[in-house]
Amino acid sequence: MLSLDLVVCGRAFVKGEIKYSEIGITDGKISAVKGSLAGGEKRIDVPGGVIFPGFVDPHVHFRDPGMTEKEDFLSGTLSAVHGGVTCVLDMPNTIPPVTDVNSLLEKKDRIKGRAYIDYGLFAAVTPGCNAGMMAPFVPGFKLFMGSTTGKILLNDDEEIRSAVKDILRTGKRISVHAEDNSMIGRETERNCRDHLRNRPVEAEINALRRLSRFKGMKINICHNTNAESVGMAKELGFTTEVTMHHLFFEPEKFSSSEYKVNPPIRNTAVRDKLYEAFIKGKISMFGSDHAPHTLSDKSKDFDSAPSGIPGVETTIPIAMNMVRKNTIPLAQAVSMGSETPAASFGMKKGKIEEGYDADLSVFDTRKFTNISARELHSKAGHSPYDGWEAVFPELVMVGGEIQIDKGEFCGDTVGRDAYGKL
C-alpha cells in the first residue's frame, strides 16, 4: 500500500477530462491518481468545483530587489496565489539586473523564504553572459530587443546571435521582448495613441523577422500584440504568450497612463485579429506580464508615467470567467495557463499525474464575482480590470500545503525555488 500524507478527492481535470479522482500526495508530490485510494493520514473532499493543476505564470516582474515600493516577493506571490497561480517565473530587469552568477545568487538569497508559491528567476541575455553556469538554476533567459524598464537592452544582431547560440546550447528556452528598438520613436506622448505611434506594430514584426535565423529553436515570444507575429512565431516553431491587456484594451477607448505598457495596446482592428487568433487556440500560453507601479507613479503626466500593468492575480480568474461564458473551452484555459508554461520551462508541474508537484487549484465556475481593485493583494493598489467579472479559486495548494481555503488565505511562505541554488 502506498504511504500517503494526504488524499484530495473530487471532480478533477485529469488527462484532458473531468472525472471523479482521488489524488494521493506524498512529500509534496502527486504519488497516485485513481478512482479510489485507500489510506492517507488526511483526506480532503472537494464538494464543488473542479480540481485543476496549479497555474503557472511564466512572466512576472516582482520588482525585488531595487523597486520594492512597487512590489516584492511577499506581496507578489500573495497576489499570485489568490489568483490560483502556484508558480511564477520572475524577470531579470530588477535593480541590480540579473546578468551574472553573482547577481543571480544575491537575488536567490534575498528571496529565499519570502514566497507563498514556487518560483523561478530568469537571467538576462547580455554579451558574454556565463550561460553555461547559470542555466541549471534558471527557467530560461530573457532577451530585451526593445527598451523598457531597466537597462539590459540587446538589439545588435551579431551580439544576439553569439549570446543566443551559447544559451541554446544549454537546452534552456529564451523568452524575448520582441520589439526592434531601432524602430521605436521618442516623440512626446500625451496618451496611449501617442505611445502606439512611437512603438508601431512593425517594430514587433521586424523583430520576429530578425529572429527567423533561430527557426526551430527554444524561443518564446512574450506579450504578442498582433496576429501576424503570432503566425510568424508559430511557423518558426516558437512558443508564444499573450496578456489579457493586449486581448481586451485598445488606445481609442483606454487612453490614460493606466494602460501604458510595452509593447503598447494596439488599435481595435489589430486587437480583434489577435483575439481571433487566441480564440482559435493559436497562442501557446498566458503570461500576465505583471508589471506593477504605484498609483502615484501612474498618476504622473503620461510622458513621465512608467509602462506596466498589474495582472498576476486577475489573469486566470478572467480566463475562468471566459470558460464560464463558453468563450473558450476549459481544456484551452488549462493548456495555456498550466500545462504549456510548465512544460516549456522544464518543470514537473501543470498536470495532475503521478510524479508531478502537488500544486492544485479548485475553481467553481458557478461562483463568479466582480474584481475589486481595493481587495487585490499587489502593492500596486490599482487594476484596469476593476469591476470585471471573474472566477477566483476556492482552494489553492502548493506542494501539498493548503494556501487558500474557501477563498481565504490561510497559508505560509512555503514557496520554493523550482530551479535550486547555485
mmCIF file of N, CA and C in Angstrom, residues 190-290:
data_model
loop_
_atom_site.group_PDB
_atom_site.id
_atom_site.type_symbol
_atom_site.label_atom_id
_atom_site.label_comp_id
_atom_site.label_asym_id
_atom_site.label_seq_id
_atom_site.Cartn_x
_atom_site.Cartn_y
_atom_site.Cartn_z
ATOM 1 N N ARG A 190 1.212 61.966 -25.054
ATOM 2 C CA ARG A 190 0.162 62.510 -24.201
ATOM 3 C C ARG A 190 -0.899 61.462 -23.851
ATOM 4 N N ASN A 191 -0.896 60.339 -24.568
ATOM 5 C CA ASN A 191 -1.900 59.302 -24.342
ATOM 6 C C ASN A 191 -1.447 58.008 -25.007
ATOM 7 N N CYS A 192 -2.256 56.972 -24.884
ATOM 8 C CA CYS A 192 -1.879 55.663 -25.441
ATOM 9 C C CYS A 192 -1.812 55.660 -26.960
ATOM 10 N N ARG A 193 -2.535 56.555 -27.601
ATOM 11 C CA ARG A 193 -2.427 56.645 -29.062
ATOM 12 C C ARG A 193 -1.036 57.119 -29.464
ATOM 13 N N ASP A 194 -0.494 58.095 -28.722
ATOM 14 C CA ASP A 194 0.864 58.559 -28.998
ATOM 15 C C ASP A 194 1.881 57.461 -28.694
ATOM 16 N N HIS A 195 1.636 56.719 -27.627
ATOM 17 C CA HIS A 195 2.552 55.634 -27.253
ATOM 18 C C HIS A 195 2.577 54.567 -28.356
ATOM 19 N N LEU A 196 1.416 54.276 -28.925
ATOM 20 C CA LEU A 196 1.316 53.337 -30.030
ATOM 21 C C LEU A 196 2.058 53.864 -31.264
ATOM 22 N N ARG A 197 1.941 55.144 -31.526
ATOM 23 C CA ARG A 197 2.667 55.752 -32.655
ATOM 24 C C ARG A 197 4.170 55.566 -32.499
ATOM 25 N N ASN A 198 4.673 55.729 -31.275
ATOM 26 C CA ASN A 198 6.112 55.586 -31.033
ATOM 27 C C ASN A 198 6.589 54.141 -31.077
ATOM 28 N N ARG A 199 5.685 53.203 -30.836
ATOM 29 C CA ARG A 199 6.075 51.781 -30.806
ATOM 30 C C ARG A 199 5.160 51.016 -31.759
ATOM 31 N N PRO A 200 5.353 51.197 -33.071
ATOM 32 C CA PRO A 200 4.441 50.620 -34.064
ATOM 33 C C PRO A 200 4.516 49.100 -34.117
ATOM 34 N N VAL A 201 3.448 48.507 -34.626
ATOM 35 C CA VAL A 201 3.392 47.049 -34.740
ATOM 36 C C VAL A 201 4.515 46.522 -35.630
ATOM 37 N N GLU A 202 4.980 47.353 -36.574
ATOM 38 C CA GLU A 202 6.075 46.932 -37.463
ATOM 39 C C GLU A 202 7.353 46.631 -36.694
ATOM 40 N N ALA A 203 7.556 47.284 -35.548
ATOM 41 C CA ALA A 203 8.748 47.018 -34.734
ATOM 42 C C ALA A 203 8.706 45.597 -34.188
ATOM 43 N N GLU A 204 7.520 45.162 -33.840
ATOM 44 C CA GLU A 204 7.345 43.804 -33.329
ATOM 45 C C GLU A 204 7.550 42.771 -34.446
ATOM 46 N N ILE A 205 6.953 43.035 -35.581
ATOM 47 C CA ILE A 205 7.059 42.109 -36.710
ATOM 48 C C ILE A 205 8.496 42.016 -37.208
ATOM 49 N N ASN A 206 9.186 43.150 -37.257
ATOM 50 C CA ASN A 206 10.574 43.125 -37.726
ATOM 51 C C ASN A 206 11.488 42.375 -36.763
ATOM 52 N N ALA A 207 11.207 42.484 -35.479
ATOM 53 C CA ALA A 207 11.989 41.712 -34.507
ATOM 54 C C ALA A 207 11.851 40.219 -34.769
ATOM 55 N N LEU A 208 10.622 39.781 -35.105
ATOM 56 C CA LEU A 208 10.409 38.360 -35.443
ATOM 57 C C LEU A 208 11.188 37.977 -36.692
ATOM 58 N N ARG A 209 11.200 38.848 -37.694
ATOM 59 C CA ARG A 209 11.977 38.561 -38.909
ATOM 60 C C ARG A 209 13.448 38.349 -38.560
ATOM 61 N N ARG A 210 13.966 39.182 -37.677
ATOM 62 C CA ARG A 210 15.383 39.091 -37.304
ATOM 63 C C ARG A 210 15.686 37.819 -36.502
ATOM 64 N N LEU A 211 14.655 37.292 -35.836
ATOM 65 C CA LEU A 211 14.836 36.064 -35.066
ATOM 66 C C LEU A 211 14.654 34.811 -35.913
ATOM 67 N N SER A 212 14.292 34.981 -37.175
ATOM 68 C CA SER A 212 13.994 33.823 -38.022
ATOM 69 C C SER A 212 15.203 32.918 -38.230
ATOM 70 N N ARG A 213 16.405 33.437 -38.011
ATOM 71 C CA ARG A 213 17.608 32.601 -38.135
ATOM 72 C C ARG A 213 17.626 31.486 -37.089
ATOM 73 N N PHE A 214 16.803 31.641 -36.033
ATOM 74 C CA PHE A 214 16.772 30.646 -34.963
ATOM 75 C C PHE A 214 15.572 29.702 -35.102
ATOM 76 N N LYS A 215 15.089 29.525 -36.307
ATOM 77 C CA LYS A 215 13.919 28.679 -36.554
ATOM 78 C C LYS A 215 14.092 27.298 -35.928
ATOM 79 N N GLY A 216 13.043 26.844 -35.246
ATOM 80 C CA GLY A 216 13.047 25.526 -34.644
ATOM 81 C C GLY A 216 13.733 25.440 -33.303
ATOM 82 N N MET A 217 14.267 26.562 -32.823
ATOM 83 C CA MET A 217 14.989 26.557 -31.543
ATOM 84 C C MET A 217 14.067 26.980 -30.402
ATOM 85 N N LYS A 218 14.551 26.838 -29.176
ATOM 86 C CA LYS A 218 13.708 27.053 -27.999
ATOM 87 C C LYS A 218 13.599 28.556 -27.680
ATOM 88 N N ILE A 219 12.712 29.196 -28.442
ATOM 89 C CA ILE A 219 12.461 30.627 -28.293
ATOM 90 C C ILE A 219 11.000 30.813 -27.892
ATOM 91 N N ASN A 220 10.754 31.718 -26.961
ATOM 92 C CA ASN A 220 9.408 32.067 -26.537
ATOM 93 C C ASN A 220 9.201 33.561 -26.783
ATOM 94 N N ILE A 221 8.147 33.916 -27.503
ATOM 95 C CA ILE A 221 7.864 35.316 -27.785
ATOM 96 C C ILE A 221 6.852 35.833 -26.765
ATOM 97 N N CYS A 222 7.276 36.791 -25.974
ATOM 98 C CA CYS A 222 6.438 37.336 -24.902
ATOM 99 C C CYS A 222 5.389 38.296 -25.457
ATOM 100 N N HIS A 223 4.355 38.502 -24.682
ATOM 101 C CA HIS A 223 3.310 39.522 -24.888
ATOM 102 C C HIS A 223 3.069 39.895 -26.360
ATOM 103 N N ASN A 224 2.663 38.911 -27.153
ATOM 104 C CA ASN A 224 2.309 39.170 -28.547
ATOM 105 C C ASN A 224 1.113 40.119 -28.611
ATOM 106 N N THR A 225 1.173 41.068 -29.534
ATOM 107 C CA THR A 225 0.093 42.050 -29.645
ATOM 108 C C THR A 225 -0.658 41.960 -30.966
ATOM 109 N N ASN A 226 -0.218 41.109 -31.878
ATOM 110 C CA ASN A 226 -0.874 41.066 -33.183
ATOM 111 C C ASN A 226 -0.812 39.658 -33.772
ATOM 112 N N ALA A 227 -1.802 39.363 -34.605
ATOM 113 C CA ALA A 227 -1.929 38.017 -35.166
ATOM 114 C C ALA A 227 -0.794 37.675 -36.119
ATOM 115 N N GLU A 228 -0.245 38.665 -36.819
ATOM 116 C CA GLU A 228 0.830 38.381 -37.759
ATOM 117 C C GLU A 228 2.067 37.851 -37.042
ATOM 118 N N SER A 229 2.428 38.474 -35.914
ATOM 119 C CA SER A 229 3.597 37.985 -35.184
ATOM 120 C C SER A 229 3.326 36.609 -34.581
ATOM 121 N N VAL A 230 2.083 36.362 -34.160
ATOM 122 C CA VAL A 230 1.721 35.035 -33.656
ATOM 123 C C VAL A 230 1.920 33.981 -34.745
ATOM 124 N N GLY A 231 1.448 34.292 -35.959
ATOM 125 C CA GLY A 231 1.610 33.357 -37.064
ATOM 126 C C GLY A 231 3.061 33.127 -37.442
ATOM 127 N N MET A 232 3.847 34.214 -37.468
ATOM 128 C CA MET A 232 5.271 34.083 -37.777
ATOM 129 C C MET A 232 5.970 33.217 -36.735
ATOM 130 N N ALA A 233 5.671 33.480 -35.460
ATOM 131 C CA ALA A 233 6.304 32.719 -34.383
ATOM 132 C C ALA A 233 5.963 31.238 -34.491
ATOM 133 N N LYS A 234 4.707 30.944 -34.803
ATOM 134 C CA LYS A 234 4.302 29.533 -34.919
ATOM 135 C C LYS A 234 5.031 28.849 -36.066
ATOM 136 N N GLU A 235 5.162 29.547 -37.197
ATOM 137 C CA GLU A 235 5.890 28.980 -38.340
ATOM 138 C C GLU A 235 7.355 28.722 -38.005
ATOM 139 N N LEU A 236 7.905 29.539 -37.127
ATOM 140 C CA LEU A 236 9.304 29.386 -36.730
ATOM 141 C C LEU A 236 9.488 28.341 -35.625
ATOM 142 N N GLY A 237 8.383 27.808 -35.132
ATOM 143 C CA GLY A 237 8.468 26.800 -34.079
ATOM 144 C C GLY A 237 8.663 27.375 -32.692
ATOM 145 N N PHE A 238 8.349 28.671 -32.512
ATOM 146 C CA PHE A 238 8.499 29.326 -31.219
ATOM 147 C C PHE A 238 7.198 29.192 -30.422
ATOM 148 N N THR A 239 7.301 29.211 -29.100
ATOM 149 C CA THR A 239 6.114 29.337 -28.262
ATOM 150 C C THR A 239 5.752 30.818 -28.152
ATOM 151 N N THR A 240 4.504 31.079 -27.752
ATOM 152 C CA THR A 240 4.016 32.456 -27.679
ATOM 153 C C THR A 240 3.225 32.680 -26.404
ATOM 154 N N GLU A 241 3.295 33.918 -25.909
ATOM 155 C CA GLU A 241 2.488 34.350 -24.761
ATOM 156 C C GLU A 241 1.515 35.432 -25.217
ATOM 157 N N VAL A 242 0.412 35.541 -24.472
ATOM 158 C CA VAL A 242 -0.493 36.671 -24.666
ATOM 159 C C VAL A 242 -0.976 37.152 -23.303
ATOM 160 N N THR A 243 -1.145 38.463 -23.186
ATOM 161 C CA THR A 243 -1.649 39.057 -21.955
ATOM 162 C C THR A 243 -3.128 39.398 -22.106
ATOM 163 N N MET A 244 -3.800 39.548 -20.983
ATOM 164 C CA MET A 244 -5.186 39.991 -21.027
ATOM 165 C C MET A 244 -5.288 41.426 -21.544
ATOM 166 N N HIS A 245 -4.310 42.269 -21.202
ATOM 167 C CA HIS A 245 -4.451 43.666 -21.628
ATOM 168 C C HIS A 245 -4.316 43.822 -23.141
ATOM 169 N N HIS A 246 -3.521 42.977 -23.772
ATOM 170 C CA HIS A 246 -3.435 43.068 -25.228
ATOM 171 C C HIS A 246 -4.649 42.433 -25.916
ATOM 172 N N LEU A 247 -5.338 41.540 -25.243
ATOM 173 C CA LEU A 247 -6.543 40.939 -25.799
ATOM 174 C C LEU A 247 -7.762 41.859 -25.700
ATOM 175 N N PHE A 248 -7.789 42.716 -24.678
ATOM 176 C CA PHE A 248 -9.035 43.429 -24.383
ATOM 177 C C PHE A 248 -9.006 44.951 -24.504
ATOM 178 N N PHE A 249 -7.837 45.573 -24.472
ATOM 179 C CA PHE A 249 -7.808 47.028 -24.477
ATOM 180 C C PHE A 249 -7.358 47.587 -25.824
ATOM 181 N N GLU A 250 -7.796 48.790 -26.127
ATOM 182 C CA GLU A 250 -7.356 49.495 -27.327
ATOM 183 C C GLU A 250 -7.244 50.984 -26.987
ATOM 184 N N PRO A 251 -6.300 51.705 -27.618
ATOM 185 C CA PRO A 251 -5.992 53.077 -27.215
ATOM 186 C C PRO A 251 -7.097 54.084 -27.516
ATOM 187 N N GLU A 252 -8.003 53.746 -28.430
ATOM 188 C CA GLU A 252 -9.080 54.678 -28.731
ATOM 189 C C GLU A 252 -9.990 54.878 -27.518
ATOM 190 N N LYS A 253 -10.174 53.836 -26.738
ATOM 191 C CA LYS A 253 -11.069 53.893 -25.580
ATOM 192 C C LYS A 253 -10.304 53.975 -24.267
ATOM 193 N N PHE A 254 -9.161 53.312 -24.206
ATOM 194 C CA PHE A 254 -8.377 53.243 -22.968
ATOM 195 C C PHE A 254 -7.080 54.026 -23.184
ATOM 196 N N SER A 255 -7.101 55.313 -22.937
ATOM 197 C CA SER A 255 -6.001 56.163 -23.387
ATOM 198 C C SER A 255 -5.102 56.683 -22.275
ATOM 199 N N SER A 256 -5.484 56.498 -21.014
ATOM 200 C CA SER A 256 -4.714 57.076 -19.913
ATOM 201 C C SER A 256 -3.468 56.251 -19.604
ATOM 202 N N SER A 257 -2.621 56.786 -18.729
ATOM 203 C CA SER A 257 -1.378 56.106 -18.362
ATOM 204 C C SER A 257 -1.618 54.793 -17.628
ATOM 205 N N GLU A 258 -2.830 54.566 -17.125
ATOM 206 C CA GLU A 258 -3.179 53.281 -16.517
ATOM 207 C C GLU A 258 -2.939 52.142 -17.511
ATOM 208 N N TYR A 259 -3.096 52.443 -18.803
ATOM 209 C CA TYR A 259 -2.995 51.426 -19.851
ATOM 210 C C TYR A 259 -1.679 51.532 -20.630
ATOM 211 N N LYS A 260 -0.755 52.329 -20.163
ATOM 212 C CA LYS A 260 0.545 52.470 -20.818
ATOM 213 C C LYS A 260 1.390 51.247 -20.505
ATOM 214 N N VAL A 261 1.867 50.582 -21.563
ATOM 215 C CA VAL A 261 2.580 49.322 -21.384
ATOM 216 C C VAL A 261 3.452 49.100 -22.616
ATOM 217 N N ASN A 262 4.504 48.299 -22.454
ATOM 218 C CA ASN A 262 5.389 47.948 -23.565
ATOM 219 C C ASN A 262 5.379 46.432 -23.786
ATOM 220 N N PRO A 263 5.113 45.969 -25.020
ATOM 221 C CA PRO A 263 4.652 46.744 -26.166
ATOM 222 C C PRO A 263 3.260 47.305 -25.908
ATOM 223 N N PRO A 264 2.845 48.313 -26.686
ATOM 224 C CA PRO A 264 1.603 49.021 -26.374
ATOM 225 C C PRO A 264 0.356 48.234 -26.742
ATOM 226 N N ILE A 265 -0.765 48.629 -26.134
ATOM 227 C CA ILE A 265 -2.043 48.110 -26.607
ATOM 228 C C ILE A 265 -2.252 48.650 -28.024
ATOM 229 N N ARG A 266 -2.812 47.809 -28.891
ATOM 230 C CA ARG A 266 -2.942 48.133 -30.311
ATOM 231 C C ARG A 266 -4.349 48.640 -30.653
ATOM 232 N N ASN A 267 -4.474 49.185 -31.848
ATOM 233 C CA ASN A 267 -5.778 49.694 -32.266
ATOM 234 C C ASN A 267 -6.777 48.549 -32.421
ATOM 235 N N THR A 268 -8.042 48.902 -32.546
ATOM 236 C CA THR A 268 -9.119 47.914 -32.486
ATOM 237 C C THR A 268 -8.971 46.823 -33.537
ATOM 238 N N ALA A 269 -8.634 47.186 -34.761
ATOM 239 C CA ALA A 269 -8.533 46.188 -35.831
ATOM 240 C C ALA A 269 -7.445 45.161 -35.535
ATOM 241 N N VAL A 270 -6.284 45.619 -35.071
ATOM 242 C CA VAL A 270 -5.179 44.718 -34.735
ATOM 243 C C VAL A 270 -5.541 43.869 -33.530
ATOM 244 N N ARG A 271 -6.118 44.521 -32.522
ATOM 245 C CA ARG A 271 -6.526 43.805 -31.310
ATOM 246 C C ARG A 271 -7.525 42.703 -31.630
ATOM 247 N N ASP A 272 -8.489 42.988 -32.481
ATOM 248 C CA ASP A 272 -9.518 41.998 -32.800
ATOM 249 C C ASP A 272 -8.947 40.772 -33.507
ATOM 250 N N LYS A 273 -7.957 40.972 -34.367
ATOM 251 C CA LYS A 273 -7.328 39.832 -35.047
ATOM 252 C C LYS A 273 -6.508 38.998 -34.064
ATOM 253 N N LEU A 274 -5.865 39.656 -33.105
ATOM 254 C CA LEU A 274 -5.151 38.927 -32.055
ATOM 255 C C LEU A 274 -6.137 38.088 -31.255
ATOM 256 N N TYR A 275 -7.264 38.684 -30.896
ATOM 257 C CA TYR A 275 -8.286 37.988 -30.115
ATOM 258 C C TYR A 275 -8.804 36.771 -30.887
ATOM 259 N N GLU A 276 -8.989 36.933 -32.181
ATOM 260 C CA GLU A 276 -9.448 35.826 -33.017
ATOM 261 C C GLU A 276 -8.425 34.686 -33.016
ATOM 262 N N ALA A 277 -7.139 35.032 -33.107
ATOM 263 C CA ALA A 277 -6.090 34.004 -33.054
ATOM 264 C C ALA A 277 -6.115 33.283 -31.707
ATOM 265 N N PHE A 278 -6.341 34.023 -30.655
ATOM 266 C CA PHE A 278 -6.438 33.453 -29.310
ATOM 267 C C PHE A 278 -7.615 32.484 -29.216
ATOM 268 N N ILE A 279 -8.780 32.926 -29.665
ATOM 269 C CA ILE A 279 -9.979 32.091 -29.596
ATOM 270 C C ILE A 279 -9.789 30.799 -30.380
ATOM 271 N N LYS A 280 -9.052 30.865 -31.472
ATOM 272 C CA LYS A 280 -8.819 29.682 -32.308
ATOM 273 C C LYS A 280 -7.702 28.787 -31.759
ATOM 274 N N GLY A 281 -7.147 29.153 -30.603
ATOM 275 C CA GLY A 281 -6.141 28.306 -29.967
ATOM 276 C C GLY A 281 -4.762 28.379 -30.578
ATOM 277 N N LYS A 282 -4.448 29.504 -31.220
ATOM 278 C CA LYS A 282 -3.168 29.622 -31.918
ATOM 279 C C LYS A 282 -2.044 30.176 -31.041
ATOM 280 N N ILE A 283 -2.348 30.532 -29.788
ATOM 281 C CA ILE A 283 -1.338 31.089 -28.894
ATOM 282 C C ILE A 283 -1.023 30.073 -27.806
ATOM 283 N N SER A 284 0.256 29.924 -27.475
ATOM 284 C CA SER A 284 0.692 28.830 -26.599
ATOM 285 C C SER A 284 0.245 28.986 -25.161
ATOM 286 N N MET A 285 0.396 30.186 -24.607
ATOM 287 C CA MET A 285 0.184 30.329 -23.166
ATOM 288 C C MET A 285 -0.176 31.749 -22.772
ATOM 289 N N PHE A 286 -0.809 31.848 -21.605
ATOM 290 C CA PHE A 286 -0.996 33.142 -20.969
ATOM 291 C C PHE A 286 0.309 33.557 -20.298
ATOM 292 N N GLY A 287 0.585 34.852 -20.282
ATOM 293 C CA GLY A 287 1.652 35.413 -19.469
ATOM 294 C C GLY A 287 1.146 36.762 -19.013
ATOM 295 N N SER A 288 1.004 36.964 -17.716
ATOM 296 C CA SER A 288 0.372 38.213 -17.260
ATOM 297 C C SER A 288 1.218 39.441 -17.564
ATOM 298 N N ASP A 289 2.547 39.262 -17.677
ATOM 299 C CA ASP A 289 3.463 40.405 -17.722
ATOM 300 C C ASP A 289 3.128 41.366 -16.587
ATOM 301 N N HIS A 290 2.870 40.791 -15.418
ATOM 302 C CA HIS A 290 2.550 41.574 -14.214
ATOM 303 C C HIS A 290 3.675 42.572 -13.961
#
